[in-house]
Tab-separated table of N, CA and C in Angstrom:
chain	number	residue	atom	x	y	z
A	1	UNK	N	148.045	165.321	63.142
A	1	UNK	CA	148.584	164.036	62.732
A	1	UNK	C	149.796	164.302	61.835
A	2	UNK	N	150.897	163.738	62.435
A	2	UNK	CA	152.130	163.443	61.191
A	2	UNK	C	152.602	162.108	60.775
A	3	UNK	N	152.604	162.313	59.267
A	3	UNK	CA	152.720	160.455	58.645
A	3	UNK	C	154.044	160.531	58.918
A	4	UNK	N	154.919	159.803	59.077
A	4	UNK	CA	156.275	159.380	59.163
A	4	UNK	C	156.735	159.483	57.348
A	5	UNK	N	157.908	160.260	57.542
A	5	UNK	CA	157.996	159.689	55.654
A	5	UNK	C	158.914	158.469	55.678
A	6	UNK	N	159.800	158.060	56.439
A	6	UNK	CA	160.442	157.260	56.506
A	6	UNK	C	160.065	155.604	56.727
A	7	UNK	N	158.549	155.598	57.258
A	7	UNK	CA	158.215	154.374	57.302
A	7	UNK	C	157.235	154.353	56.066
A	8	UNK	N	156.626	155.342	55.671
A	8	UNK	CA	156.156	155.720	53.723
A	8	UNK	C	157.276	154.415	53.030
A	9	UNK	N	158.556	155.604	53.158
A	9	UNK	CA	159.499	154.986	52.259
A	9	UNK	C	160.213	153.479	52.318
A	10	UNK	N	159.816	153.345	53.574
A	10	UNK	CA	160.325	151.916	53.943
A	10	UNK	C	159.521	150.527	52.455
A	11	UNK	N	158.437	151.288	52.946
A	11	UNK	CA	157.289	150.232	52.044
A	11	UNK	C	156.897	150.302	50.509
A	12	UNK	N	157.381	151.921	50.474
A	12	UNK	CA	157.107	152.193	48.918
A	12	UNK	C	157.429	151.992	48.296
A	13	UNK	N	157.601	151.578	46.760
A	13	UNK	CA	158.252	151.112	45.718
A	13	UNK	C	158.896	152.438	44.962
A	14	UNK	N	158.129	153.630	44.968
A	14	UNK	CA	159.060	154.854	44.482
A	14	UNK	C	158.858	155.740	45.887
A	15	UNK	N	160.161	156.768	45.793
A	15	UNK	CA	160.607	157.659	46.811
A	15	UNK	C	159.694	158.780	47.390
A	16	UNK	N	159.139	158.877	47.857
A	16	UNK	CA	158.410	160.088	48.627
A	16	UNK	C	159.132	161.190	48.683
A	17	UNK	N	158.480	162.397	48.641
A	17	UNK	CA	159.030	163.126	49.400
A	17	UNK	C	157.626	164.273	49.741
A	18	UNK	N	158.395	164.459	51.232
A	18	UNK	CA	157.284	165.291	52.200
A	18	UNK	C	157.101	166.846	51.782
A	19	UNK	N	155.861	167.181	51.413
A	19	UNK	CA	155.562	168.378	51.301
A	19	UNK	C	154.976	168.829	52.750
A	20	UNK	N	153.970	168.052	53.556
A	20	UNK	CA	153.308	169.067	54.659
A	20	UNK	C	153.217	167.275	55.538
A	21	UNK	N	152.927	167.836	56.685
A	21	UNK	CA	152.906	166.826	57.826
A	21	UNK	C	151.376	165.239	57.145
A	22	UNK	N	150.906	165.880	55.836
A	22	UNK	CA	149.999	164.939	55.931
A	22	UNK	C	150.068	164.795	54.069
A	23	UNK	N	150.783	165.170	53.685
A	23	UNK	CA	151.186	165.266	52.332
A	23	UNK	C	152.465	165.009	51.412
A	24	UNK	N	152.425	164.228	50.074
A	24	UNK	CA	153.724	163.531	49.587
A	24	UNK	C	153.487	163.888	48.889
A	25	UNK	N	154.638	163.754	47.748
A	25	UNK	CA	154.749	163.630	46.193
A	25	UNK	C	155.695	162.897	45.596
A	26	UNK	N	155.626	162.171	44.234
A	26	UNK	CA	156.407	161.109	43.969
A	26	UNK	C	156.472	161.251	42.119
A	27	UNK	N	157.222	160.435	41.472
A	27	UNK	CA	157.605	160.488	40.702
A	27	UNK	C	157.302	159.126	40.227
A	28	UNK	N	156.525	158.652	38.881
A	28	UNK	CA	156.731	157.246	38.829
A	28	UNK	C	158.143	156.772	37.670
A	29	UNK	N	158.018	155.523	37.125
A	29	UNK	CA	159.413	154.766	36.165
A	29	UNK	C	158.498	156.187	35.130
A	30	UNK	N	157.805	156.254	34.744
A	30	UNK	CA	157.186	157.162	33.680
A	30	UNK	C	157.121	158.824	33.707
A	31	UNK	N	158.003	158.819	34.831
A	31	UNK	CA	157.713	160.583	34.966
A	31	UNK	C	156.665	161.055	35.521
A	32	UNK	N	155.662	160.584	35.358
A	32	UNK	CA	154.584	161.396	36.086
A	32	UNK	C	154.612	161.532	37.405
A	33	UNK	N	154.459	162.532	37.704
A	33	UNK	CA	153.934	163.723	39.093
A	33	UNK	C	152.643	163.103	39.854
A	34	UNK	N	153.040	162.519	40.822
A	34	UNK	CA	151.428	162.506	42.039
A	34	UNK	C	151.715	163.059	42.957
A	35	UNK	N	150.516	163.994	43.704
A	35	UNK	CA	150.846	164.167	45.230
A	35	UNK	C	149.513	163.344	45.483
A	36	UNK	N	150.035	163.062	46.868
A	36	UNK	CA	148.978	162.062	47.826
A	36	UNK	C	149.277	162.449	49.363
A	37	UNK	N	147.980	162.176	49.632
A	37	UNK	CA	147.792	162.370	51.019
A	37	UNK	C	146.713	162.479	51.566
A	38	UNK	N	146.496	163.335	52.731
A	38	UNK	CA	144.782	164.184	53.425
A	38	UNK	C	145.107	165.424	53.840
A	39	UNK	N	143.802	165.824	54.222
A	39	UNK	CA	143.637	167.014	54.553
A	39	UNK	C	142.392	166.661	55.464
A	40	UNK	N	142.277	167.227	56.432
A	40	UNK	CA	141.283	167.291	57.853
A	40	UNK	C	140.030	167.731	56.633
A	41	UNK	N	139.299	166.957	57.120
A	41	UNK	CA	138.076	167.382	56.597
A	41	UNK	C	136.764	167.356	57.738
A	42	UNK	N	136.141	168.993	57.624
A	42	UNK	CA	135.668	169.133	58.800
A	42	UNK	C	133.744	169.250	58.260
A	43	UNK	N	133.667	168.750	57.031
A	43	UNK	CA	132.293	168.817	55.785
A	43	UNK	C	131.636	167.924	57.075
A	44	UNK	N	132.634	166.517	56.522
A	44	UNK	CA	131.769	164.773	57.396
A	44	UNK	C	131.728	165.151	58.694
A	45	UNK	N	132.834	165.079	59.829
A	45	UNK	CA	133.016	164.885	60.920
A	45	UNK	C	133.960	166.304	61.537
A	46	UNK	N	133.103	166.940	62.677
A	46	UNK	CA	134.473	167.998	63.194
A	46	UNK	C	135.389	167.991	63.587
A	47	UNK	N	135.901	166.705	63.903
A	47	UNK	CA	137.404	165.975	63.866
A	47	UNK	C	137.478	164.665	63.189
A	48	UNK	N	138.579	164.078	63.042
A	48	UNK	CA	138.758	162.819	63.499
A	48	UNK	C	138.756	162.326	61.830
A	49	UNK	N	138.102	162.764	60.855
A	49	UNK	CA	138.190	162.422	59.563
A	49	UNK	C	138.927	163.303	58.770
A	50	UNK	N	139.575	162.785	57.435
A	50	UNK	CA	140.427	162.919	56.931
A	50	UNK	C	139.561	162.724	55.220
A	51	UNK	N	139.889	163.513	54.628
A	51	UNK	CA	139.731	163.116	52.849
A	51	UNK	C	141.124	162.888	52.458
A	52	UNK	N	141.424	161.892	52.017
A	52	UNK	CA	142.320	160.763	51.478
A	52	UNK	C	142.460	161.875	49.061
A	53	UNK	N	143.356	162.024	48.695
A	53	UNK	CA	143.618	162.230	47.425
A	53	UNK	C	144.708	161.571	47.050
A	54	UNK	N	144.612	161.346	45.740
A	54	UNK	CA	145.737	161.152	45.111
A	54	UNK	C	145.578	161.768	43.478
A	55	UNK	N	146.384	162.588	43.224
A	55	UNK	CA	146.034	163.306	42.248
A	55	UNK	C	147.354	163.121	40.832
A	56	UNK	N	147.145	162.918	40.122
A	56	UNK	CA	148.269	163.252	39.209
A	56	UNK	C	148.465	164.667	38.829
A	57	UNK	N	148.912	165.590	39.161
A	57	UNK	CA	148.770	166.587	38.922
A	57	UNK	C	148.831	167.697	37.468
A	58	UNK	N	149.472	167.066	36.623
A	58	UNK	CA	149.889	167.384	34.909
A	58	UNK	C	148.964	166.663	34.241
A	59	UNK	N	148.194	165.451	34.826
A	59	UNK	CA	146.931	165.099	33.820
A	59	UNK	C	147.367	163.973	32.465
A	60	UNK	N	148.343	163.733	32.835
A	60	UNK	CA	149.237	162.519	32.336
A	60	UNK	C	148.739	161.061	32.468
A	61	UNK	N	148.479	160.738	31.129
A	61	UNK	CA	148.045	159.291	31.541
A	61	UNK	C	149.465	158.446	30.909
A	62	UNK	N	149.948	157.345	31.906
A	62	UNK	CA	150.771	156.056	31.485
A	62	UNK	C	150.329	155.303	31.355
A	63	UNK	N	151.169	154.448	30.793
A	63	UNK	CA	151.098	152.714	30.976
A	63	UNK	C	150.371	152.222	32.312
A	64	UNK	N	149.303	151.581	32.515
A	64	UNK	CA	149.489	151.138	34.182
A	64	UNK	C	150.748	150.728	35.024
A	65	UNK	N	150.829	151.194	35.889
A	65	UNK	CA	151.815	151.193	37.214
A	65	UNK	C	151.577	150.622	38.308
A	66	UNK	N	151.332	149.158	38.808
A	66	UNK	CA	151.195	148.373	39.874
A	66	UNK	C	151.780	148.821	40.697
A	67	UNK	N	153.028	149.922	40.437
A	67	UNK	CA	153.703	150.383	41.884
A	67	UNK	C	152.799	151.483	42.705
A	68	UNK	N	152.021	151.771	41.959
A	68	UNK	CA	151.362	153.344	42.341
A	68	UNK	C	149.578	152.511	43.460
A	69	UNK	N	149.694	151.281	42.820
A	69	UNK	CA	148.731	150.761	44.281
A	69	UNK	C	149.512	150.248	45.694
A	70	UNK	N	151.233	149.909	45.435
A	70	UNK	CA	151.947	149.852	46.710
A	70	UNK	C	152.315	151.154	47.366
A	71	UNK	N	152.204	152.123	46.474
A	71	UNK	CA	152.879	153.750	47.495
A	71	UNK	C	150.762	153.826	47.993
A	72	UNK	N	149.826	153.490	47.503
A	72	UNK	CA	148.839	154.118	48.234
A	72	UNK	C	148.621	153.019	49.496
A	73	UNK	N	149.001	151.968	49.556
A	73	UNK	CA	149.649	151.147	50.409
A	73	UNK	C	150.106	151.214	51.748
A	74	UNK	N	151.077	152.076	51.128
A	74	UNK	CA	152.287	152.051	52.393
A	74	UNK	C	151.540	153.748	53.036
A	75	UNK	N	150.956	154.292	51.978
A	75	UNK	CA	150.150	155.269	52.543
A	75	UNK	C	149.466	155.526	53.905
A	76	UNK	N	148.360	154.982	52.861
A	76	UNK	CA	147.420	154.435	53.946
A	76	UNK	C	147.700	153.573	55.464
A	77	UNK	N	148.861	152.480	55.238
A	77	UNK	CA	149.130	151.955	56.128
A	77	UNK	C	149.447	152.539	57.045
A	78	UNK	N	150.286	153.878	57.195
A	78	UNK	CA	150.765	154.595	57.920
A	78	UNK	C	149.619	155.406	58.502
A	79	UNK	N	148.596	155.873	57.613
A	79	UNK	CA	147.874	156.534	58.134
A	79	UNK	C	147.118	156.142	59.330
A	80	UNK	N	146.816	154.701	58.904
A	80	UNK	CA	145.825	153.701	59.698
A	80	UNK	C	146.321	153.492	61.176
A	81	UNK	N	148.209	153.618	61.298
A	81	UNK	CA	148.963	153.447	62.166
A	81	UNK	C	148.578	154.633	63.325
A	82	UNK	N	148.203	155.641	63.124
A	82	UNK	CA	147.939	157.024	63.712
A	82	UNK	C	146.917	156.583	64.609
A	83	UNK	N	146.455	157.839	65.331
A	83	UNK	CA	145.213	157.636	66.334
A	83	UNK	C	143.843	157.317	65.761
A	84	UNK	N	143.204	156.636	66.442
A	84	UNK	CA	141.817	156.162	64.761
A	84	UNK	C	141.166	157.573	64.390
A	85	UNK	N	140.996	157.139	62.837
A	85	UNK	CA	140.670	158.249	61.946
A	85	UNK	C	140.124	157.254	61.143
A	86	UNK	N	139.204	157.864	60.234
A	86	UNK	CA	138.467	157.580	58.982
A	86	UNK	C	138.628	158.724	58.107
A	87	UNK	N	138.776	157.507	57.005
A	87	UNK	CA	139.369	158.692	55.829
A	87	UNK	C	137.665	158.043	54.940
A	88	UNK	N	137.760	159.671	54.152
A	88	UNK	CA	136.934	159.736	53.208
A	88	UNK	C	137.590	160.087	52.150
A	89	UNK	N	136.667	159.249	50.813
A	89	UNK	CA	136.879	159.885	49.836
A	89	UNK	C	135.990	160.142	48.376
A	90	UNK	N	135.611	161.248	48.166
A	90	UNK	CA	135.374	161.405	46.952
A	90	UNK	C	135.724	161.267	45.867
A	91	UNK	N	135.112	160.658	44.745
A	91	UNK	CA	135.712	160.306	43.263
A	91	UNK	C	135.712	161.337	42.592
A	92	UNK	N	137.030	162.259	41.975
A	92	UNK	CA	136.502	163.039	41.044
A	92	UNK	C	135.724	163.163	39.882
A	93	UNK	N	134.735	163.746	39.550
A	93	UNK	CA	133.660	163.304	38.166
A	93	UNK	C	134.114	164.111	36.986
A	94	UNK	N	135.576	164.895	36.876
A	94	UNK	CA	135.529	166.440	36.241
A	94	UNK	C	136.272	165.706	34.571
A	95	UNK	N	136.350	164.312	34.558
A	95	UNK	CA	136.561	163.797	33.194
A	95	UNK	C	136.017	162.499	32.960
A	96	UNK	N	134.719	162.676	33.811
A	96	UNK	CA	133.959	161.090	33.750
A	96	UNK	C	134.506	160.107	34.008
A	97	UNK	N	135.605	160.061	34.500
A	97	UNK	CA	136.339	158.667	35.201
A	97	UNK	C	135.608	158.347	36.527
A	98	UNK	N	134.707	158.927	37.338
A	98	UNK	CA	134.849	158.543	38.822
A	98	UNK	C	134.370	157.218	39.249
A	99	UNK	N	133.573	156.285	38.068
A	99	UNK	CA	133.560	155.115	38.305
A	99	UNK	C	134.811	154.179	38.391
A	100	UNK	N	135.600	154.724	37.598
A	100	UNK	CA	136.756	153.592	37.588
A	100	UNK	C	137.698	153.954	38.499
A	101	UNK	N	137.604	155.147	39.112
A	101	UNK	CA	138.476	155.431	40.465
A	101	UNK	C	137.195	155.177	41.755
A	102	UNK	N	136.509	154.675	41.988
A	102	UNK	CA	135.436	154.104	42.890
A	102	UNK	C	136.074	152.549	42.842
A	103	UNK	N	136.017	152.059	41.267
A	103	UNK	CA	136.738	150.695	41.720
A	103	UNK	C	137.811	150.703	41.846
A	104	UNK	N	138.497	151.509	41.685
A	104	UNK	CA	140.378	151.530	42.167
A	104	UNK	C	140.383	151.162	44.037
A	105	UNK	N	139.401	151.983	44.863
A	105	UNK	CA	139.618	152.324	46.002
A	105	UNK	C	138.561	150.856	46.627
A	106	UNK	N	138.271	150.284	45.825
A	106	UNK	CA	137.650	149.304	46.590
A	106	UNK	C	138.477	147.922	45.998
A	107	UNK	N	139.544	147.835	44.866
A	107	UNK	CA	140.665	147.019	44.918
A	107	UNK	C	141.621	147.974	45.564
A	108	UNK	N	141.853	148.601	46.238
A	108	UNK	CA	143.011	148.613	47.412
A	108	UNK	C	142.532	148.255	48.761
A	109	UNK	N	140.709	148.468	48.843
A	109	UNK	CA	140.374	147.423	50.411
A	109	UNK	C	140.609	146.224	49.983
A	110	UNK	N	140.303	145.513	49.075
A	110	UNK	CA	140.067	144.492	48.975
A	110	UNK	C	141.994	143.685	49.439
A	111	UNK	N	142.919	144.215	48.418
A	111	UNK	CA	144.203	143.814	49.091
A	111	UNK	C	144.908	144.608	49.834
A	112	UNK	N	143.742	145.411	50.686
A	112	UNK	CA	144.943	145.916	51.744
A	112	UNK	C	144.144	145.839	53.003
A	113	UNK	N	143.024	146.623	52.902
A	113	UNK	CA	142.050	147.218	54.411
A	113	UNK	C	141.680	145.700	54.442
A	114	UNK	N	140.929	144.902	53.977
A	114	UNK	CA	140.458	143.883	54.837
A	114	UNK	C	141.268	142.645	55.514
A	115	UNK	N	142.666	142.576	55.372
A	115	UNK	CA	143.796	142.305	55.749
A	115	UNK	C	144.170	142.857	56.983
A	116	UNK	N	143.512	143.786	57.441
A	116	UNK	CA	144.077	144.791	58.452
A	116	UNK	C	143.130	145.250	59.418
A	117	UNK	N	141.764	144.085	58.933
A	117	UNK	CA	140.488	144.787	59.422
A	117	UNK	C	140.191	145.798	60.107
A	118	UNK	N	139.829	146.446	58.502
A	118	UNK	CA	139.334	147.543	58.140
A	118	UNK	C	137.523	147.500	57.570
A	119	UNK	N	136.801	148.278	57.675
A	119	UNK	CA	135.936	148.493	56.811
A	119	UNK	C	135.283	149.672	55.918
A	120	UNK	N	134.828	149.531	54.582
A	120	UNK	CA	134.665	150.417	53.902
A	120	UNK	C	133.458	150.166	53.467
A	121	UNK	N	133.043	151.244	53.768
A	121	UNK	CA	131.154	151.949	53.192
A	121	UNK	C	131.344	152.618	52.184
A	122	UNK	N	130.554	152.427	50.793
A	122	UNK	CA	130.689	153.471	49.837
A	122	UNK	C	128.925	153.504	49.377
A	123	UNK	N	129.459	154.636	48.704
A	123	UNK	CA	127.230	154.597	48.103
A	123	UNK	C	127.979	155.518	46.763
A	124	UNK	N	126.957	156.152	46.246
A	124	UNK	CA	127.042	156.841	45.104
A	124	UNK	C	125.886	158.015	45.162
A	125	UNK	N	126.244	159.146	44.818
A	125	UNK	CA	124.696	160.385	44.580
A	125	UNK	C	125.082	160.967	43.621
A	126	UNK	N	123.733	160.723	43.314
A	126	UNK	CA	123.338	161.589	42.006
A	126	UNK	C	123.378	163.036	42.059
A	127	UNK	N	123.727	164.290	41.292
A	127	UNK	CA	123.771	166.164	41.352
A	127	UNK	C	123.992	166.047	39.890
A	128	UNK	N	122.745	166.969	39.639
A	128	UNK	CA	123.306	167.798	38.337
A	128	UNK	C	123.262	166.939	37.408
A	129	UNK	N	122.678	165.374	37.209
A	129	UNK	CA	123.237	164.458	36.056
A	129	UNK	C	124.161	164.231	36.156
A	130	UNK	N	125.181	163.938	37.584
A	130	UNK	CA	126.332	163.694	37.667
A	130	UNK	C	126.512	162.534	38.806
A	131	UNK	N	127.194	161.363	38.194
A	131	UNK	CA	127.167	160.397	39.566
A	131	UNK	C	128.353	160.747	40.230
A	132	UNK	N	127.840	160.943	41.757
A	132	UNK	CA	129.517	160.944	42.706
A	132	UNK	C	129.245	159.757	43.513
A	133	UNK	N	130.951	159.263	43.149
A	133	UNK	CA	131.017	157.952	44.437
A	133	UNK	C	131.959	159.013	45.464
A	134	UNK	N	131.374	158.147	46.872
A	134	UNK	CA	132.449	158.504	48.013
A	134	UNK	C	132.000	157.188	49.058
A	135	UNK	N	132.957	157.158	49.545
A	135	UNK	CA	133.290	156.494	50.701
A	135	UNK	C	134.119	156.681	52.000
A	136	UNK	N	133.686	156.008	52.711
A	136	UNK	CA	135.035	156.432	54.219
A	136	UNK	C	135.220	154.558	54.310
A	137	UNK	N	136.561	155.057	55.123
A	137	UNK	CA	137.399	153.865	55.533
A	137	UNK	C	137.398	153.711	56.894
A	138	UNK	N	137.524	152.921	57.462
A	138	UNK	CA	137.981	152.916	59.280
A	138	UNK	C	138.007	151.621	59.629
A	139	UNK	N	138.549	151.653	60.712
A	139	UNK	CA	139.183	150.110	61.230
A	139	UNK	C	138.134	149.261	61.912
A	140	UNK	N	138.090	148.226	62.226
A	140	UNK	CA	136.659	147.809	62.711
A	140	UNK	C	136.180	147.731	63.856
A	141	UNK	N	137.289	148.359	65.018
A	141	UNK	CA	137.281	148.756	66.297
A	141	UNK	C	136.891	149.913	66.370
A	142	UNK	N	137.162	150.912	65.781
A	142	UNK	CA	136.823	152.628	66.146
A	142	UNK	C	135.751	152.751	67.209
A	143	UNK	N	136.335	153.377	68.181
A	143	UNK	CA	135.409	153.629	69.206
A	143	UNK	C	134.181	154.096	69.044
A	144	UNK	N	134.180	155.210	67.666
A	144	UNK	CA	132.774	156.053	67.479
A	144	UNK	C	132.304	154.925	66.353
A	145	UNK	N	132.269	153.789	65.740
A	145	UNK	CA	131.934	153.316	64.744
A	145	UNK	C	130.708	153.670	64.485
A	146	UNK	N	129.884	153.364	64.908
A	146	UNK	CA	127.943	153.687	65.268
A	146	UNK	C	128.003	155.149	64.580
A	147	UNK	N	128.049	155.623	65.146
A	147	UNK	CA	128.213	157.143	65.241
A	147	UNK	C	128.935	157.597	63.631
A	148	UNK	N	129.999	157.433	63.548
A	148	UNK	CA	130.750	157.423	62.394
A	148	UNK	C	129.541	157.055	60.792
A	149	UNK	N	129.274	156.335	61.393
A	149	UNK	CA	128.383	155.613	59.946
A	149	UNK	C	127.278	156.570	59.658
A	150	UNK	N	126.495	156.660	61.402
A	150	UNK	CA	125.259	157.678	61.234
A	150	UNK	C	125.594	158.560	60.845
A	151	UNK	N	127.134	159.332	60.710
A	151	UNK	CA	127.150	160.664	60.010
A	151	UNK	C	127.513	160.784	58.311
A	152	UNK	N	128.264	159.601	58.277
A	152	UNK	CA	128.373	159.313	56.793
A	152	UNK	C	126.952	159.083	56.018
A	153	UNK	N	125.958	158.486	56.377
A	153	UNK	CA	125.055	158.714	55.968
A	153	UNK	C	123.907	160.184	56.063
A	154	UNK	N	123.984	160.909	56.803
A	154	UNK	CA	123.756	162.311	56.715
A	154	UNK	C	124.480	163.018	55.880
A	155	UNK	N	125.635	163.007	56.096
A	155	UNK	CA	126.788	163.437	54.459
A	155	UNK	C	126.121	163.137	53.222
A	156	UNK	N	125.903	161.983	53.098
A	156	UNK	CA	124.967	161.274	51.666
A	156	UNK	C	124.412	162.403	51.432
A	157	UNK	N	123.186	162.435	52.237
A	157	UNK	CA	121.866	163.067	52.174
A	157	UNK	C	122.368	164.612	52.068
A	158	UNK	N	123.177	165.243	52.750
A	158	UNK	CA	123.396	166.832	52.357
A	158	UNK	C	124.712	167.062	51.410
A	159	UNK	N	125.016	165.743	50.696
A	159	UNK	CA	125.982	166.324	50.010
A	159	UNK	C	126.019	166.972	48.684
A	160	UNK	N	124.324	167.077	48.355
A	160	UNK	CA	124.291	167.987	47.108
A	160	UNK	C	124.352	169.455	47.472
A	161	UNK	N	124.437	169.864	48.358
A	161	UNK	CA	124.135	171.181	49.122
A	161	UNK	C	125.597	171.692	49.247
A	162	UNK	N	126.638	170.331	49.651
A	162	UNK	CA	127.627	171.254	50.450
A	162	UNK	C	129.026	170.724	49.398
A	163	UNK	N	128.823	169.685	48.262
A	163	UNK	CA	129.772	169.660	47.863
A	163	UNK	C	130.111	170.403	46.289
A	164	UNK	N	130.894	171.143	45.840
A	164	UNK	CA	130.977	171.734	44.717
A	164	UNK	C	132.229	171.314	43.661
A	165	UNK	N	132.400	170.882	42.791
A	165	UNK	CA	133.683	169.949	41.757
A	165	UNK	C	134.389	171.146	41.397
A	166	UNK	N	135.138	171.906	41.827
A	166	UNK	CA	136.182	172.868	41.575
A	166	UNK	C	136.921	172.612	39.854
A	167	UNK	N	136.888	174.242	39.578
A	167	UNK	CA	137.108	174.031	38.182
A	167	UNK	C	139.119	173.343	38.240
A	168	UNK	N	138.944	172.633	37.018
A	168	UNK	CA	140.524	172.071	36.923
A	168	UNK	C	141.418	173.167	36.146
């Protein structure tokens, strides 16, 4: 899969620029550094799914930035544009935020994916005394939908086994 950067940039409020066929980075009014994008993730599904990030990378907190929910936007939109895929995503837990980035990703379905009908499954598991949210996204046609779900929910169930929070 390659995102277009040019239809990215069409929609984005700050400038992209392409690091890898499925990967950006941007700059906000505040300086801070994000890359965003996916990476094939072959944990959930042996094709066809995607883990969705957006990372600040320097660990910089601003002012809130309403522009930084239109670049995941024009993101996603593009992504969605591709051959059907479901993106997943995990909340990072490695500074106790992952609740409030669980509700970040369910106010961008709310004004973006269900506009576009889309649907999003999320749950939460418990490891270690540690809550992880994740979810997948997909459109509400996907041919494998059935299928898709039955494996997201097997993911649930083995994801204390196979997922590990990499040191920062």
């Amino acid at each position: 899969m390659n995102l277009s950067l040019d239809r990215i940039n069409s929609m984005a409020p700050y400038q992209l620029i392409k690091l890898t066929d499925m990967t950006f980075r941007f700059v906000t009014d505040s300086g801070i550094l994000y890359h965003i994008g996916f990476y094939q993730d072959t944990l959930f599904l042996k094709e066809g799914a995607y883990h969705f990030f957006i990372d600040n990378t320097g660990g910089e907190h601003g002012a809130h930035d309403s522009k930084i929910v239109d670049v995941v936007v024009a993101v996603l939109e593009e992504f969605f544009c591709q051959e059907p895929s479901v993106m997943l995503y995990i909340c990072d837990p490695t500074d106790q935020r992952q609740a409030a980035r669980n509700r970040l990703y369910h106010l961008w379905y709310h004004e973006y994916a269900m506009s576009h009908k889309m649907t999003l499954y999320s749950d939460s598991v418990e490891m270690d005394g540690v809550r992880y949210y994740a979810g997948i996204l997909m459109r509400h046609d996907h041919p494998n939908h059935d299928d898709i779900l039955v494996a997201y929910q097997r993911f649930l169930k083995l994801f204390p086994e196979r997922y590990h929070v990499a040191d920062k």
